[in-house]
């Protein structure tokens, strides 16, 4: 009878563990979708703010860069504060702060107040990437499937980028931009409440995980992580710079506000599927080959955006989104391979700080370039700079190979 009871009891922890993993992923994906959607909503609003407040392209870049810059600057502090205050409080509080920031944007009557409100939003957004991604990695490592879970997490971010800017693009045809951003602020507050419930309901995994075979511990992981950060910085800088200029390129081709919202939606639809596709492609053909393929395609398609008519650009945008955003999914998946479980949260914070920091500086620098040379030259300059990722990804691969060799020769 005892043996029978033992046999019946053995399978019971598996459904509970699967439920925790599932709820963790849902919570992280929800946070990523809301935060990324609210972040990229700025691209739809930039042309409106330029006209209303009489801004130069450099000031437009400053607005975009302020949000991303603050977000990048406080990510390391967020990862450290999580050890003291807990991931749940910071993640929920940060999401609520983004909502409050958009309520303040709706009340801004000039550049200074608008800038302060966006900086407040960036502060709240700084909690999401390092905490949610490390939460997914920690929960999934015991049972495997970290890369697949991170791909779904990255996919959800692009779903938010697709839905929220498109929704506001439609709203702008019937209500003012101030009312639209106020509604988005209320959405942020509601999302914070939902996120708190999801995290509280999912439980906290307490089982200790074994150190994975490919965890980064040696010189290969250090050099590889540095090269990975540089690759991510260049990729993010070009992506953010291009997204800042895209609404103005479309406007010059005759697009209206609703058309810009649709264009961003098409771009992010392609980007969402790109993150899923490139994650699996990277697992099959390797990180370096995937990066070379996606970055070369991105540079070529960015140049086409300058020369194609509006209809051609709209048709091509999903393919551009696939290549433009797909690279980041491959790069994110390498972070766990170049860090130990104990330092993973810090490694994610470092990586996101570098990539988002690069994305914050790019709009300001290239906005200035756009003021002097015009948008077409600035956009083509972005395409040329993107090719720097090709040699950098080769350095990342060397670090991965060296790290794998060191782990094979490490005594057990």
PDB file of N, CA and C in Angstrom, residues 233-316:
ATOM      1  N   UNK A 233      24.821  47.280 -28.999  1.00  0.00           N
ATOM      2  CA  UNK A 233      24.793  48.746 -29.005  1.00  0.00           C
ATOM      3  C   UNK A 233      24.635  49.271 -30.428  1.00  0.00           C
ATOM      4  N   UNK A 234      25.437  48.737 -31.355  1.00  0.00           N
ATOM      5  CA  UNK A 234      25.347  49.185 -32.748  1.00  0.00           C
ATOM      6  C   UNK A 234      23.976  48.834 -33.328  1.00  0.00           C
ATOM      7  N   UNK A 235      23.536  47.607 -33.095  1.00  0.00           N
ATOM      8  CA  UNK A 235      22.243  47.172 -33.621  1.00  0.00           C
ATOM      9  C   UNK A 235      21.112  48.032 -33.081  1.00  0.00           C
ATOM     10  N   UNK A 236      21.126  48.307 -31.771  1.00  0.00           N
ATOM     11  CA  UNK A 236      20.077  49.110 -31.153  1.00  0.00           C
ATOM     12  C   UNK A 236      20.135  50.558 -31.606  1.00  0.00           C
ATOM     13  N   UNK A 237      21.346  51.104 -31.742  1.00  0.00           N
ATOM     14  CA  UNK A 237      21.489  52.499 -32.174  1.00  0.00           C
ATOM     15  C   UNK A 237      20.904  52.699 -33.565  1.00  0.00           C
ATOM     16  N   UNK A 238      21.203  51.780 -34.464  1.00  0.00           N
ATOM     17  CA  UNK A 238      20.671  51.884 -35.823  1.00  0.00           C
ATOM     18  C   UNK A 238      19.153  51.704 -35.816  1.00  0.00           C
ATOM     19  N   UNK A 239      18.675  50.739 -35.044  1.00  0.00           N
ATOM     20  CA  UNK A 239      17.230  50.492 -35.006  1.00  0.00           C
ATOM     21  C   UNK A 239      16.474  51.706 -34.472  1.00  0.00           C
ATOM     22  N   UNK A 240      16.948  52.274 -33.351  1.00  0.00           N
ATOM     23  CA  UNK A 240      16.267  53.423 -32.768  1.00  0.00           C
ATOM     24  C   UNK A 240      16.392  54.657 -33.648  1.00  0.00           C
ATOM     25  N   UNK A 241      17.561  54.833 -34.249  1.00  0.00           N
ATOM     26  CA  UNK A 241      17.741  55.960 -35.155  1.00  0.00           C
ATOM     27  C   UNK A 241      16.810  55.867 -36.346  1.00  0.00           C
ATOM     28  N   UNK A 242      16.694  54.670 -36.917  1.00  0.00           N
ATOM     29  CA  UNK A 242      15.826  54.480 -38.071  1.00  0.00           C
ATOM     30  C   UNK A 242      14.362  54.686 -37.701  1.00  0.00           C
ATOM     31  N   UNK A 243      13.938  54.150 -36.560  1.00  0.00           N
ATOM     32  CA  UNK A 243      12.550  54.309 -36.141  1.00  0.00           C
ATOM     33  C   UNK A 243      12.202  55.768 -35.859  1.00  0.00           C
ATOM     34  N   UNK A 244      13.184  56.538 -35.388  1.00  0.00           N
ATOM     35  CA  UNK A 244      12.957  57.965 -35.162  1.00  0.00           C
ATOM     36  C   UNK A 244      12.718  58.696 -36.478  1.00  0.00           C
ATOM     37  N   UNK A 245      13.474  58.313 -37.520  1.00  0.00           N
ATOM     38  CA  UNK A 245      13.377  58.989 -38.814  1.00  0.00           C
ATOM     39  C   UNK A 245      12.229  58.486 -39.682  1.00  0.00           C
ATOM     40  N   UNK A 246      11.794  57.239 -39.463  1.00  0.00           N
ATOM     41  CA  UNK A 246      10.802  56.634 -40.347  1.00  0.00           C
ATOM     42  C   UNK A 246       9.522  57.462 -40.485  1.00  0.00           C
ATOM     43  N   UNK A 247       8.932  57.979 -39.390  1.00  0.00           N
ATOM     44  CA  UNK A 247       7.727  58.791 -39.572  1.00  0.00           C
ATOM     45  C   UNK A 247       7.944  59.996 -40.480  1.00  0.00           C
ATOM     46  N   UNK A 248       9.136  60.601 -40.428  1.00  0.00           N
ATOM     47  CA  UNK A 248       9.404  61.772 -41.257  1.00  0.00           C
ATOM     48  C   UNK A 248       9.639  61.366 -42.721  1.00  0.00           C
ATOM     49  N   UNK A 249      10.251  60.199 -42.921  1.00  0.00           N
ATOM     50  CA  UNK A 249      10.398  59.686 -44.292  1.00  0.00           C
ATOM     51  C   UNK A 249       9.028  59.427 -44.895  1.00  0.00           C
ATOM     52  N   UNK A 250       8.133  58.815 -44.097  1.00  0.00           N
ATOM     53  CA  UNK A 250       6.792  58.522 -44.591  1.00  0.00           C
ATOM     54  C   UNK A 250       6.003  59.807 -44.845  1.00  0.00           C
ATOM     55  N   UNK A 251       6.170  60.788 -43.969  1.00  0.00           N
ATOM     56  CA  UNK A 251       5.489  62.072 -44.167  1.00  0.00           C
ATOM     57  C   UNK A 251       5.931  62.732 -45.464  1.00  0.00           C
ATOM     58  N   UNK A 252       7.238  62.653 -45.750  1.00  0.00           N
ATOM     59  CA  UNK A 252       7.750  63.253 -46.990  1.00  0.00           C
ATOM     60  C   UNK A 252       7.221  62.550 -48.235  1.00  0.00           C
ATOM     61  N   UNK A 253       6.760  61.305 -48.070  1.00  0.00           N
ATOM     62  CA  UNK A 253       6.204  60.555 -49.199  1.00  0.00           C
ATOM     63  C   UNK A 253       4.682  60.674 -49.279  1.00  0.00           C
ATOM     64  N   UNK A 254       4.094  61.503 -48.379  1.00  0.00           N
ATOM     65  CA  UNK A 254       2.658  61.764 -48.449  1.00  0.00           C
ATOM     66  C   UNK A 254       1.811  61.032 -47.438  1.00  0.00           C
ATOM     67  N   UNK A 255       2.412  60.364 -46.457  1.00  0.00           N
ATOM     68  CA  UNK A 255       1.638  59.623 -45.465  1.00  0.00           C
ATOM     69  C   UNK A 255       1.096  60.553 -44.391  1.00  0.00           C
ATOM     70  N   UNK A 256      -0.102  60.220 -43.857  1.00  0.00           N
ATOM     71  CA  UNK A 256      -0.681  60.955 -42.746  1.00  0.00           C
ATOM     72  C   UNK A 256      -0.415  60.243 -41.428  1.00  0.00           C
ATOM     73  N   UNK A 257      -1.040  60.746 -40.355  1.00  0.00           N
ATOM     74  CA  UNK A 257      -0.828  60.175 -39.015  1.00  0.00           C
ATOM     75  C   UNK A 257      -1.294  58.726 -38.937  1.00  0.00           C
ATOM     76  N   UNK A 258      -2.480  58.448 -39.490  1.00  0.00           N
ATOM     77  CA  UNK A 258      -2.974  57.069 -39.467  1.00  0.00           C
ATOM     78  C   UNK A 258      -2.062  56.151 -40.273  1.00  0.00           C
ATOM     79  N   UNK A 259      -1.537  56.663 -41.382  1.00  0.00           N
ATOM     80  CA  UNK A 259      -0.617  55.874 -42.195  1.00  0.00           C
ATOM     81  C   UNK A 259       0.665  55.549 -41.463  1.00  0.00           C
ATOM     82  N   UNK A 260       1.149  56.503 -40.650  1.00  0.00           N
ATOM     83  CA  UNK A 260       2.358  56.258 -39.867  1.00  0.00           C
ATOM     84  C   UNK A 260       2.097  55.165 -38.832  1.00  0.00           C
ATOM     85  N   UNK A 261       0.937  55.228 -38.178  1.00  0.00           N
ATOM     86  CA  UNK A 261       0.583  54.178 -37.219  1.00  0.00           C
ATOM     87  C   UNK A 261       0.497  52.811 -37.876  1.00  0.00           C
ATOM     88  N   UNK A 262      -0.093  52.770 -39.084  1.00  0.00           N
ATOM     89  CA  UNK A 262      -0.177  51.502 -39.822  1.00  0.00           C
ATOM     90  C   UNK A 262       1.202  51.013 -40.225  1.00  0.00           C
ATOM     91  N   UNK A 263       2.057  51.927 -40.654  1.00  0.00           N
ATOM     92  CA  UNK A 263       3.411  51.545 -41.066  1.00  0.00           C
ATOM     93  C   UNK A 263       4.191  50.935 -39.901  1.00  0.00           C
ATOM     94  N   UNK A 264       4.080  51.557 -38.733  1.00  0.00           N
ATOM     95  CA  UNK A 264       4.763  51.013 -37.556  1.00  0.00           C
ATOM     96  C   UNK A 264       4.192  49.649 -37.178  1.00  0.00           C
ATOM     97  N   UNK A 265       2.881  49.502 -37.325  1.00  0.00           N
ATOM     98  CA  UNK A 265       2.267  48.200 -37.038  1.00  0.00           C
ATOM     99  C   UNK A 265       2.803  47.128 -37.980  1.00  0.00           C
ATOM    100  N   UNK A 266       2.894  47.451 -39.274  1.00  0.00           N
ATOM    101  CA  UNK A 266       3.438  46.492 -40.241  1.00  0.00           C
ATOM    102  C   UNK A 266       4.884  46.155 -39.920  1.00  0.00           C
ATOM    103  N   UNK A 267       5.662  47.176 -39.538  1.00  0.00           N
ATOM    104  CA  UNK A 267       7.064  46.952 -39.197  1.00  0.00           C
ATOM    105  C   UNK A 267       7.194  46.020 -38.000  1.00  0.00           C
ATOM    106  N   UNK A 268       6.353  46.236 -36.994  1.00  0.00           N
ATOM    107  CA  UNK A 268       6.471  45.452 -35.769  1.00  0.00           C
ATOM    108  C   UNK A 268       5.836  44.074 -35.903  1.00  0.00           C
ATOM    109  N   UNK A 269       4.886  43.912 -36.819  1.00  0.00           N
ATOM    110  CA  UNK A 269       4.391  42.555 -37.112  1.00  0.00           C
ATOM    111  C   UNK A 269       5.535  41.707 -37.653  1.00  0.00           C
ATOM    112  N   UNK A 270       6.244  42.270 -38.635  1.00  0.00           N
ATOM    113  CA  UNK A 270       7.416  41.564 -39.155  1.00  0.00           C
ATOM    114  C   UNK A 270       8.465  41.350 -38.089  1.00  0.00           C
ATOM    115  N   UNK A 271       8.666  42.368 -37.228  1.00  0.00           N
ATOM    116  CA  UNK A 271       9.654  42.240 -36.164  1.00  0.00           C
ATOM    117  C   UNK A 271       9.315  41.161 -35.162  1.00  0.00           C
ATOM    118  N   UNK A 272       8.037  41.037 -34.843  1.00  0.00           N
ATOM    119  CA  UNK A 272       7.611  40.014 -33.885  1.00  0.00           C
ATOM    120  C   UNK A 272       7.917  38.616 -34.414  1.00  0.00           C
ATOM    121  N   UNK A 273       7.540  38.364 -35.655  1.00  0.00           N
ATOM    122  CA  UNK A 273       7.825  37.052 -36.238  1.00  0.00           C
ATOM    123  C   UNK A 273       9.320  36.873 -36.475  1.00  0.00           C
ATOM    124  N   UNK A 274      10.024  37.975 -36.725  1.00  0.00           N
ATOM    125  CA  UNK A 274      11.467  37.900 -36.885  1.00  0.00           C
ATOM    126  C   UNK A 274      12.162  37.419 -35.631  1.00  0.00           C
ATOM    127  N   UNK A 275      11.658  37.860 -34.477  1.00  0.00           N
ATOM    128  CA  UNK A 275      12.276  37.433 -33.225  1.00  0.00           C
ATOM    129  C   UNK A 275      12.070  35.946 -32.973  1.00  0.00           C
ATOM    130  N   UNK A 276      10.898  35.448 -33.331  1.00  0.00           N
ATOM    131  CA  UNK A 276      10.672  34.007 -33.197  1.00  0.00           C
ATOM    132  C   UNK A 276      11.502  33.228 -34.212  1.00  0.00           C
ATOM    133  N   UNK A 277      11.446  33.655 -35.465  1.00  0.00           N
ATOM    134  CA  UNK A 277      12.144  32.945 -36.537  1.00  0.00           C
ATOM    135  C   UNK A 277      13.650  32.961 -36.326  1.00  0.00           C
ATOM    136  N   UNK A 278      14.201  34.137 -36.008  1.00  0.00           N
ATOM    137  CA  UNK A 278      15.658  34.242 -35.859  1.00  0.00           C
ATOM    138  C   UNK A 278      16.157  33.512 -34.624  1.00  0.00           C
ATOM    139  N   UNK A 279      15.304  33.407 -33.590  1.00  0.00           N
ATOM    140  CA  UNK A 279      15.705  32.629 -32.419  1.00  0.00           C
ATOM    141  C   UNK A 279      15.934  31.169 -32.782  1.00  0.00           C
ATOM    142  N   UNK A 280      15.006  30.597 -33.539  1.00  0.00           N
ATOM    143  CA  UNK A 280      15.161  29.203 -33.966  1.00  0.00           C
ATOM    144  C   UNK A 280      16.241  29.075 -35.050  1.00  0.00           C
ATOM    145  N   UNK A 281      16.352  30.089 -35.916  1.00  0.00           N
ATOM    146  CA  UNK A 281      17.379  30.058 -36.949  1.00  0.00           C
ATOM    147  C   UNK A 281      18.767  30.093 -36.329  1.00  0.00           C
ATOM    148  N   UNK A 282      18.925  30.907 -35.275  1.00  0.00           N
ATOM    149  CA  UNK A 282      20.206  30.973 -34.585  1.00  0.00           C
ATOM    150  C   UNK A 282      20.589  29.641 -33.956  1.00  0.00           C
ATOM    151  N   UNK A 283      19.582  28.919 -33.455  1.00  0.00           N
ATOM    152  CA  UNK A 283      19.862  27.600 -32.867  1.00  0.00           C
ATOM    153  C   UNK A 283      20.296  26.592 -33.929  1.00  0.00           C
ATOM    154  N   UNK A 284      19.844  26.787 -35.168  1.00  0.00           N
ATOM    155  CA  UNK A 284      20.171  25.837 -36.229  1.00  0.00           C
ATOM    156  C   UNK A 284      21.489  26.155 -36.928  1.00  0.00           C
ATOM    157  N   UNK A 285      21.687  27.411 -37.319  1.00  0.00           N
ATOM    158  CA  UNK A 285      22.881  27.738 -38.109  1.00  0.00           C
ATOM    159  C   UNK A 285      23.915  28.525 -37.312  1.00  0.00           C
ATOM    160  N   UNK A 286      23.597  28.870 -36.065  1.00  0.00           N
ATOM    161  CA  UNK A 286      24.558  29.570 -35.232  1.00  0.00           C
ATOM    162  C   UNK A 286      24.296  31.067 -35.160  1.00  0.00           C
ATOM    163  N   UNK A 287      24.782  31.677 -34.078  1.00  0.00           N
ATOM    164  CA  UNK A 287      24.566  33.089 -33.850  1.00  0.00           C
ATOM    165  C   UNK A 287      25.194  33.952 -34.930  1.00  0.00           C
ATOM    166  N   UNK A 288      26.461  33.693 -35.283  1.00  0.00           N
ATOM    167  CA  UNK A 288      27.178  34.572 -36.198  1.00  0.00           C
ATOM    168  C   UNK A 288      26.541  34.587 -37.587  1.00  0.00           C
ATOM    169  N   UNK A 289      26.231  33.427 -38.135  1.00  0.00           N
ATOM    170  CA  UNK A 289      25.630  33.371 -39.468  1.00  0.00           C
ATOM    171  C   UNK A 289      24.278  34.075 -39.496  1.00  0.00           C
ATOM    172  N   UNK A 290      23.514  33.911 -38.419  1.00  0.00           N
ATOM    173  CA  UNK A 290      22.210  34.563 -38.362  1.00  0.00           C
ATOM    174  C   UNK A 290      22.352  36.078 -38.333  1.00  0.00           C
ATOM    175  N   UNK A 291      23.293  36.574 -37.526  1.00  0.00           N
ATOM    176  CA  UNK A 291      23.515  38.026 -37.443  1.00  0.00           C
ATOM    177  C   UNK A 291      23.978  38.582 -38.789  1.00  0.00           C
ATOM    178  N   UNK A 292      24.884  37.882 -39.453  1.00  0.00           N
ATOM    179  CA  UNK A 292      25.351  38.339 -40.765  1.00  0.00           C
ATOM    180  C   UNK A 292      24.187  38.417 -41.754  1.00  0.00           C
ATOM    181  N   UNK A 293      23.305  37.428 -41.720  1.00  0.00           N
ATOM    182  CA  UNK A 293      22.175  37.417 -42.642  1.00  0.00           C
ATOM    183  C   UNK A 293      21.205  38.557 -42.351  1.00  0.00           C
ATOM    184  N   UNK A 294      20.806  38.716 -41.086  1.00  0.00           N
ATOM    185  CA  UNK A 294      19.791  39.715 -40.747  1.00  0.00           C
ATOM    186  C   UNK A 294      20.314  41.144 -40.880  1.00  0.00           C
ATOM    187  N   UNK A 295      21.559  41.380 -40.469  1.00  0.00           N
ATOM    188  CA  UNK A 295      22.087  42.751 -40.508  1.00  0.00           C
ATOM    189  C   UNK A 295      22.362  43.206 -41.942  1.00  0.00           C
ATOM    190  N   UNK A 296      22.852  42.305 -42.789  1.00  0.00           N
ATOM    191  CA  UNK A 296      23.071  42.658 -44.196  1.00  0.00           C
ATOM    192  C   UNK A 296      21.745  42.970 -44.881  1.00  0.00           C
ATOM    193  N   UNK A 297      20.729  42.168 -44.586  1.00  0.00           N
ATOM    194  CA  UNK A 297      19.410  42.402 -45.162  1.00  0.00           C
ATOM    195  C   UNK A 297      18.831  43.727 -44.665  1.00  0.00           C
ATOM    196  N   UNK A 298      19.013  44.012 -43.381  1.00  0.00           N
ATOM    197  CA  UNK A 298      18.495  45.259 -42.814  1.00  0.00           C
ATOM    198  C   UNK A 298      19.120  46.470 -43.484  1.00  0.00           C
ATOM    199  N   UNK A 299      20.441  46.465 -43.648  1.00  0.00           N
ATOM    200  CA  UNK A 299      21.120  47.601 -44.270  1.00  0.00           C
ATOM    201  C   UNK A 299      20.610  47.844 -45.685  1.00  0.00           C
ATOM    202  N   UNK A 300      20.424  46.776 -46.435  1.00  0.00           N
ATOM    203  CA  UNK A 300      19.940  46.898 -47.812  1.00  0.00           C
ATOM    204  C   UNK A 300      18.521  47.451 -47.852  1.00  0.00           C
ATOM    205  N   UNK A 301      17.641  46.953 -46.978  1.00  0.00           N
ATOM    206  CA  UNK A 301      16.246  47.381 -46.991  1.00  0.00           C
ATOM    207  C   UNK A 301      16.082  48.810 -46.481  1.00  0.00           C
ATOM    208  N   UNK A 302      16.935  49.236 -45.548  1.00  0.00           N
ATOM    209  CA  UNK A 302      16.878  50.618 -45.068  1.00  0.00           C
ATOM    210  C   UNK A 302      17.163  51.588 -46.220  1.00  0.00           C
ATOM    211  N   UNK A 303      18.129  51.249 -47.054  1.00  0.00           N
ATOM    212  CA  UNK A 303      18.436  52.098 -48.216  1.00  0.00           C
ATOM    213  C   UNK A 303      17.247  52.132 -49.176  1.00  0.00           C
ATOM    214  N   UNK A 304      16.569  50.989 -49.344  1.00  0.00           N
ATOM    215  CA  UNK A 304      15.402  50.954 -50.226  1.00  0.00           C
ATOM    216  C   UNK A 304      14.282  51.874 -49.738  1.00  0.00           C
ATOM    217  N   UNK A 305      14.155  52.024 -48.400  1.00  0.00           N
ATOM    218  CA  UNK A 305      13.117  52.887 -47.852  1.00  0.00           C
ATOM    219  C   UNK A 305      13.259  54.313 -48.381  1.00  0.00           C
ATOM    220  N   UNK A 306      14.488  54.766 -48.582  1.00  0.00           N
ATOM    221  CA  UNK A 306      14.736  56.127 -49.055  1.00  0.00           C
ATOM    222  C   UNK A 306      14.239  56.312 -50.487  1.00  0.00           C
ATOM    223  N   UNK A 307      14.389  55.301 -51.324  1.00  0.00           N
ATOM    224  CA  UNK A 307      14.147  55.455 -52.758  1.00  0.00           C
ATOM    225  C   UNK A 307      12.785  54.943 -53.222  1.00  0.00           C
ATOM    226  N   UNK A 308      12.176  54.015 -52.504  1.00  0.00           N
ATOM    227  CA  UNK A 308      10.896  53.472 -52.943  1.00  0.00           C
ATOM    228  C   UNK A 308       9.758  54.470 -52.714  1.00  0.00           C
ATOM    229  N   UNK A 309       8.706  54.420 -53.527  1.00  0.00           N
ATOM    230  CA  UNK A 309       7.513  55.233 -53.248  1.00  0.00           C
ATOM    231  C   UNK A 309       6.787  54.707 -52.015  1.00  0.00           C
ATOM    232  N   UNK A 310       5.798  55.460 -51.543  1.00  0.00           N
ATOM    233  CA  UNK A 310       5.114  55.117 -50.291  1.00  0.00           C
ATOM    234  C   UNK A 310       4.516  53.712 -50.326  1.00  0.00           C
ATOM    235  N   UNK A 311       3.865  53.356 -51.421  1.00  0.00           N
ATOM    236  CA  UNK A 311       3.254  52.019 -51.517  1.00  0.00           C
ATOM    237  C   UNK A 311       4.309  50.922 -51.413  1.00  0.00           C
ATOM    238  N   UNK A 312       5.431  51.114 -52.109  1.00  0.00           N
ATOM    239  CA  UNK A 312       6.506  50.132 -52.047  1.00  0.00           C
ATOM    240  C   UNK A 312       7.085  49.996 -50.655  1.00  0.00           C
ATOM    241  N   UNK A 313       7.221  51.116 -49.948  1.00  0.00           N
ATOM    242  CA  UNK A 313       7.737  51.080 -48.580  1.00  0.00           C
ATOM    243  C   UNK A 313       6.782  50.312 -47.673  1.00  0.00           C
ATOM    244  N   UNK A 314       5.487  50.571 -47.788  1.00  0.00           N
ATOM    245  CA  UNK A 314       4.506  49.906 -46.928  1.00  0.00           C
ATOM    246  C   UNK A 314       4.504  48.392 -47.161  1.00  0.00           C
ATOM    247  N   UNK A 315       4.642  47.981 -48.416  1.00  0.00           N
ATOM    248  CA  UNK A 315       4.679  46.551 -48.724  1.00  0.00           C
ATOM    249  C   UNK A 315       5.931  45.896 -48.169  1.00  0.00           C
ATOM    250  N   UNK A 316       7.036  46.633 -48.183  1.00  0.00           N
ATOM    251  CA  UNK A 316       8.322  46.075 -47.788  1.00  0.00           C
ATOM    252  C   UNK A 316       8.552  46.110 -46.273  1.00  0.00           C
TER     253      UNK A 316
END
